Amino acid sequence: MASVKIFGSPTSTDMARVLTCLFEKELHFQLVRVDAFHIKEHQLETLKIQPNRLGATFEHGDITLTDSREIIRYVAKNFPKREELLGPGMLERASVEYWLKMEENLFEPASSALLNLAFPVNMPLEHDMDELYECKKDLAEVLDMYEKQLWETKYLAGDKFSLADLSHLPNTQKLMTTECASLFKSRKKVSQWWTDISSRPSWKRVMAMQAKSPEVA
């Protein structure tokens, strides 16, 4: 079987998502670390990474993927041993896909907007309180939906951990270091869910890698 190779920095959201999936599958892979601040344009072309989106690039044989959610779908589908992250049947897979889309279309925009306010690229930045309020409101509405679902099932897509839960780890981890942590802690089932998924060995390995890596924008 062709070897797996990934390019990026463990501190980036996309790479953290991909690394967690690879660790869940207990796959052997080669990590090529990419420094967003120092890599040259010709190197980007060589590594098949988009210059305007330094995240994760995945290579497996003649397959090259650059979208982190597509990468984890590919890994879950093509490496079925170990954790079943897509669901064992059609209904389960449909549920996983539904919540993955919820993360991508609702959670990610709301959480990223709050992170941009909490950790602005161009320092210093005076927070627009109206904008902050609206961003918190948007995320709170998403978490209310999660809370309702998590009263019914242990994880978002059912009673087993899946890509739907995994995809939330990077942004939520960052939000938990800000005042926005209260949005998660104030919802009983969301709080329990976060404690559960953030305690997985795969995520702890990613966190350990991040602690040893330089920050990436």
GROMACS .gro file of C-alpha atoms in nm:
model
  217
    1MET     CA    1   0.000   0.000   0.000
    2ALA     CA    2   0.120   0.349  -0.085
    3SER     CA    3   0.257   0.553   0.203
    4VAL     CA    4   0.071   0.849   0.352
    5LYS     CA    5   0.241   1.187   0.359
    6ILE     CA    6   0.104   1.512   0.502
    7PHE     CA    7   0.238   1.868   0.477
    8GLY     CA    8   0.164   2.144   0.728
    9SER     CA    9   0.204   2.256   1.086
   10PRO     CA   10   0.034   2.075   1.378
   11THR     CA   11  -0.074   2.413   1.516
   12SER     CA   12  -0.302   2.489   1.220
   13THR     CA   13  -0.670   2.404   1.254
   14ASP     CA   14  -0.675   2.193   0.938
   15MET     CA   15  -0.365   1.995   1.028
   16ALA     CA   16  -0.490   1.931   1.381
   17ARG     CA   17  -0.811   1.788   1.236
   18VAL     CA   18  -0.620   1.561   0.996
   19LEU     CA   19  -0.364   1.447   1.253
   20THR     CA   20  -0.637   1.350   1.497
   21CYS     CA   21  -0.802   1.136   1.233
   22LEU     CA   22  -0.473   0.966   1.143
   23PHE     CA   23  -0.402   0.894   1.508
   24GLU     CA   24  -0.754   0.753   1.557
   25LYS     CA   25  -0.681   0.515   1.270
   26GLU     CA   26  -0.334   0.438   1.406
   27LEU     CA   27  -0.187   0.496   1.062
   28HIS     CA   28   0.181   0.533   0.989
   29PHE     CA   29   0.252   0.853   0.799
   30GLN     CA   30   0.528   1.097   0.713
   31LEU     CA   31   0.483   1.450   0.842
   32VAL     CA   32   0.655   1.727   0.648
   33ARG     CA   33   0.639   2.037   0.866
   34VAL     CA   34   0.563   2.360   0.682
   35ASP     CA   35   0.635   2.700   0.840
   36ALA     CA   36   0.379   2.947   0.708
   37PHE     CA   37   0.610   3.242   0.774
   38HIS     CA   38   0.925   3.115   0.605
   39ILE     CA   39   0.832   2.877   0.326
   40LYS     CA   40   0.905   3.014  -0.020
   41GLU     CA   41   0.659   3.032  -0.307
   42HIS     CA   42   0.846   2.778  -0.522
   43GLN     CA   43   0.842   2.536  -0.228
   44LEU     CA   44   0.465   2.574  -0.204
   45GLU     CA   45   0.431   2.472  -0.566
   46THR     CA   46   0.654   2.172  -0.509
   47LEU     CA   47   0.449   2.064  -0.209
   48LYS     CA   48   0.121   2.124  -0.397
   49ILE     CA   49  -0.001   2.359  -0.125
   50GLN     CA   50  -0.218   2.657  -0.207
   51PRO     CA   51  -0.021   2.977  -0.121
   52ASN     CA   52  -0.331   3.153   0.014
   53ARG     CA   53  -0.440   2.867   0.237
   54LEU     CA   54  -0.165   2.713   0.441
   55GLY     CA   55  -0.345   2.431   0.614
   56ALA     CA   56  -0.298   2.066   0.532
   57THR     CA   57  -0.196   1.878   0.220
   58PHE     CA   58  -0.242   1.502   0.210
   59GLU     CA   59  -0.075   1.262  -0.030
   60HIS     CA   60  -0.152   0.892  -0.069
   61GLY     CA   61  -0.011   0.740  -0.384
   62ASP     CA   62  -0.135   0.955  -0.671
   63ILE     CA   63  -0.409   1.113  -0.458
   64THR     CA   64  -0.353   1.470  -0.333
   65LEU     CA   65  -0.612   1.646  -0.115
   66THR     CA   66  -0.599   1.992   0.044
   67ASP     CA   67  -0.935   2.026   0.220
   68SER     CA   68  -0.909   1.891   0.574
   69ARG     CA   69  -1.266   1.761   0.587
   70GLU     CA   70  -1.224   1.581   0.256
   71ILE     CA   71  -0.900   1.436   0.388
   72ILE     CA   72  -1.061   1.290   0.700
   73ARG     CA   73  -1.348   1.152   0.492
   74TYR     CA   74  -1.094   0.988   0.261
   75VAL     CA   75  -0.897   0.842   0.551
   76ALA     CA   76  -1.209   0.710   0.724
   77LYS     CA   77  -1.335   0.548   0.402
   78ASN     CA   78  -1.009   0.405   0.269
   79PHE     CA   79  -0.862   0.284   0.597
   80PRO     CA   80  -1.161   0.104   0.754
   81LYS     CA   81  -0.970  -0.081   1.025
   82ARG     CA   82  -0.953   0.051   1.382
   83GLU     CA   83  -1.209   0.319   1.469
   84GLU     CA   84  -1.517   0.333   1.244
   85LEU     CA   85  -1.539   0.710   1.210
   86LEU     CA   86  -1.794   0.727   0.928
   87GLY     CA   87  -2.052   0.495   1.078
   88PRO     CA   88  -2.109   0.124   1.010
   89GLY     CA   89  -2.423   0.157   0.796
   90MET     CA   90  -2.604   0.391   0.559
   91LEU     CA   91  -2.818   0.555   0.827
   92GLU     CA   92  -2.522   0.609   1.056
   93ARG     CA   93  -2.314   0.751   0.772
   94ALA     CA   94  -2.593   0.987   0.675
   95SER     CA   95  -2.605   1.113   1.034
   96VAL     CA   96  -2.227   1.161   1.046
   97GLU     CA   97  -2.240   1.352   0.718
   98TYR     CA   98  -2.526   1.571   0.843
   99TRP     CA   99  -2.334   1.678   1.153
  100LEU     CA  100  -2.013   1.726   0.957
  101LYS     CA  101  -2.201   1.972   0.739
  102MET     CA  102  -2.339   2.141   1.050
  103GLU     CA  103  -1.983   2.185   1.177
  104GLU     CA  104  -1.861   2.320   0.843
  105ASN     CA  105  -2.154   2.551   0.766
  106LEU     CA  106  -2.262   2.671   1.111
  107PHE     CA  107  -2.010   2.595   1.385
  108GLU     CA  108  -1.693   2.678   1.192
  109PRO     CA  109  -1.803   3.026   1.073
  110ALA     CA  110  -1.930   3.124   1.417
  111SER     CA  111  -1.632   2.985   1.609
  112SER     CA  112  -1.376   3.124   1.363
  113ALA     CA  113  -1.533   3.470   1.384
  114LEU     CA  114  -1.494   3.463   1.762
  115LEU     CA  115  -1.138   3.338   1.736
  116ASN     CA  116  -1.054   3.620   1.495
  117LEU     CA  117  -1.178   3.865   1.757
  118ALA     CA  118  -0.995   3.689   2.039
  119PHE     CA  119  -0.670   3.639   1.846
  120PRO     CA  120  -0.656   3.907   1.574
  121VAL     CA  121  -0.385   3.871   1.310
  122ASN     CA  122  -0.302   4.242   1.318
  123MET     CA  123  -0.243   4.353   1.676
  124PRO     CA  124  -0.366   4.555   1.851
  125LEU     CA  125  -0.740   4.540   1.783
  126GLU     CA  126  -1.015   4.707   1.979
  127HIS     CA  127  -1.311   4.474   1.994
  128ASP     CA  128  -1.637   4.590   1.842
  129MET     CA  129  -1.875   4.492   2.122
  130ASP     CA  130  -2.172   4.468   1.887
  131GLU     CA  131  -1.979   4.235   1.660
  132LEU     CA  132  -1.862   4.029   1.957
  133TYR     CA  133  -2.219   4.001   2.083
  134GLU     CA  134  -2.348   3.887   1.745
  135CYS     CA  135  -2.073   3.627   1.709
  136LYS     CA  136  -2.144   3.489   2.054
  137LYS     CA  137  -2.514   3.481   1.974
  138ASP     CA  138  -2.449   3.286   1.654
  139LEU     CA  139  -2.235   3.029   1.834
  140ALA     CA  140  -2.483   3.003   2.121
  141GLU     CA  141  -2.760   2.916   1.875
  142VAL     CA  142  -2.547   2.639   1.725
  143LEU     CA  143  -2.459   2.503   2.068
  144ASP     CA  144  -2.827   2.503   2.163
  145MET     CA  145  -2.889   2.267   1.873
  146TYR     CA  146  -2.598   2.052   1.989
  147GLU     CA  147  -2.731   2.047   2.344
  148LYS     CA  148  -3.067   1.921   2.224
  149GLN     CA  149  -2.906   1.648   2.016
  150LEU     CA  150  -2.670   1.542   2.294
  151TRP     CA  151  -2.962   1.477   2.527
  152GLU     CA  152  -3.064   1.211   2.275
  153THR     CA  153  -2.724   1.061   2.185
  154LYS     CA  154  -2.383   1.046   2.353
  155TYR     CA  155  -2.212   1.194   2.047
  156LEU     CA  156  -2.346   1.419   1.774
  157ALA     CA  157  -2.413   1.147   1.516
  158GLY     CA  158  -2.502   0.866   1.755
  159ASP     CA  159  -2.359   0.673   2.045
  160LYS     CA  160  -2.011   0.634   1.898
  161PHE     CA  161  -1.739   0.891   1.837
  162SER     CA  162  -1.719   0.989   1.470
  163LEU     CA  163  -1.579   1.243   1.225
  164ALA     CA  164  -1.868   1.468   1.325
  165ASP     CA  165  -1.722   1.506   1.674
  166LEU     CA  166  -1.358   1.498   1.567
  167SER     CA  167  -1.397   1.792   1.331
  168HIS     CA  168  -1.497   2.020   1.620
  169LEU     CA  169  -1.181   1.963   1.823
  170PRO     CA  170  -0.939   2.229   1.688
  171ASN     CA  171  -1.159   2.539   1.709
  172THR     CA  172  -1.325   2.434   2.033
  173GLN     CA  173  -0.988   2.380   2.200
  174LYS     CA  174  -0.890   2.737   2.115
  175LEU     CA  175  -1.224   2.878   2.228
  176MET     CA  176  -1.188   2.703   2.563
  177THR     CA  177  -0.892   2.930   2.639
  178THR     CA  178  -1.110   3.240   2.601
  179GLU     CA  179  -1.415   3.385   2.773
  180CYS     CA  180  -1.623   3.190   2.520
  181ALA     CA  181  -1.557   2.875   2.721
  182SER     CA  182  -1.865   2.965   2.922
  183LEU     CA  183  -2.081   2.900   2.615
  184PHE     CA  184  -1.977   2.535   2.634
  185LYS     CA  185  -1.958   2.495   3.011
  186SER     CA  186  -2.304   2.641   3.067
  187ARG     CA  187  -2.467   2.366   2.858
  188LYS     CA  188  -2.459   2.040   3.052
  189LYS     CA  189  -2.451   1.793   2.765
  190VAL     CA  190  -2.223   2.005   2.548
  191SER     CA  191  -1.982   2.035   2.840
  192GLN     CA  192  -1.984   1.658   2.899
  193TRP     CA  193  -1.937   1.596   2.527
  194TRP     CA  194  -1.639   1.829   2.513
  195THR     CA  195  -1.476   1.671   2.819
  196ASP     CA  196  -1.520   1.332   2.654
  197ILE     CA  197  -1.389   1.406   2.305
  198SER     CA  198  -1.102   1.627   2.422
  199SER     CA  199  -0.981   1.345   2.647
  200ARG     CA  200  -0.924   1.103   2.360
  201PRO     CA  201  -0.563   0.984   2.324
  202SER     CA  202  -0.558   1.095   1.959
  203TRP     CA  203  -0.631   1.456   2.051
  204LYS     CA  204  -0.385   1.451   2.342
  205ARG     CA  205  -0.114   1.347   2.095
  206VAL     CA  206  -0.201   1.642   1.872
  207MET     CA  207  -0.194   1.879   2.168
  208ALA     CA  208   0.151   1.747   2.261
  209MET     CA  209   0.273   1.808   1.906
  210GLN     CA  210   0.131   2.162   1.911
  211ALA     CA  211   0.314   2.240   2.233
  212LYS     CA  212   0.643   2.166   2.056
  213SER     CA  213   0.563   2.357   1.735
  214PRO     CA  214   0.595   2.728   1.646
  215GLU     CA  215   0.268   2.913   1.604
  216VAL     CA  216   0.120   2.925   1.255
  217ALA     CA  217  -0.125   3.190   1.138
   0.00000   0.00000   0.00000
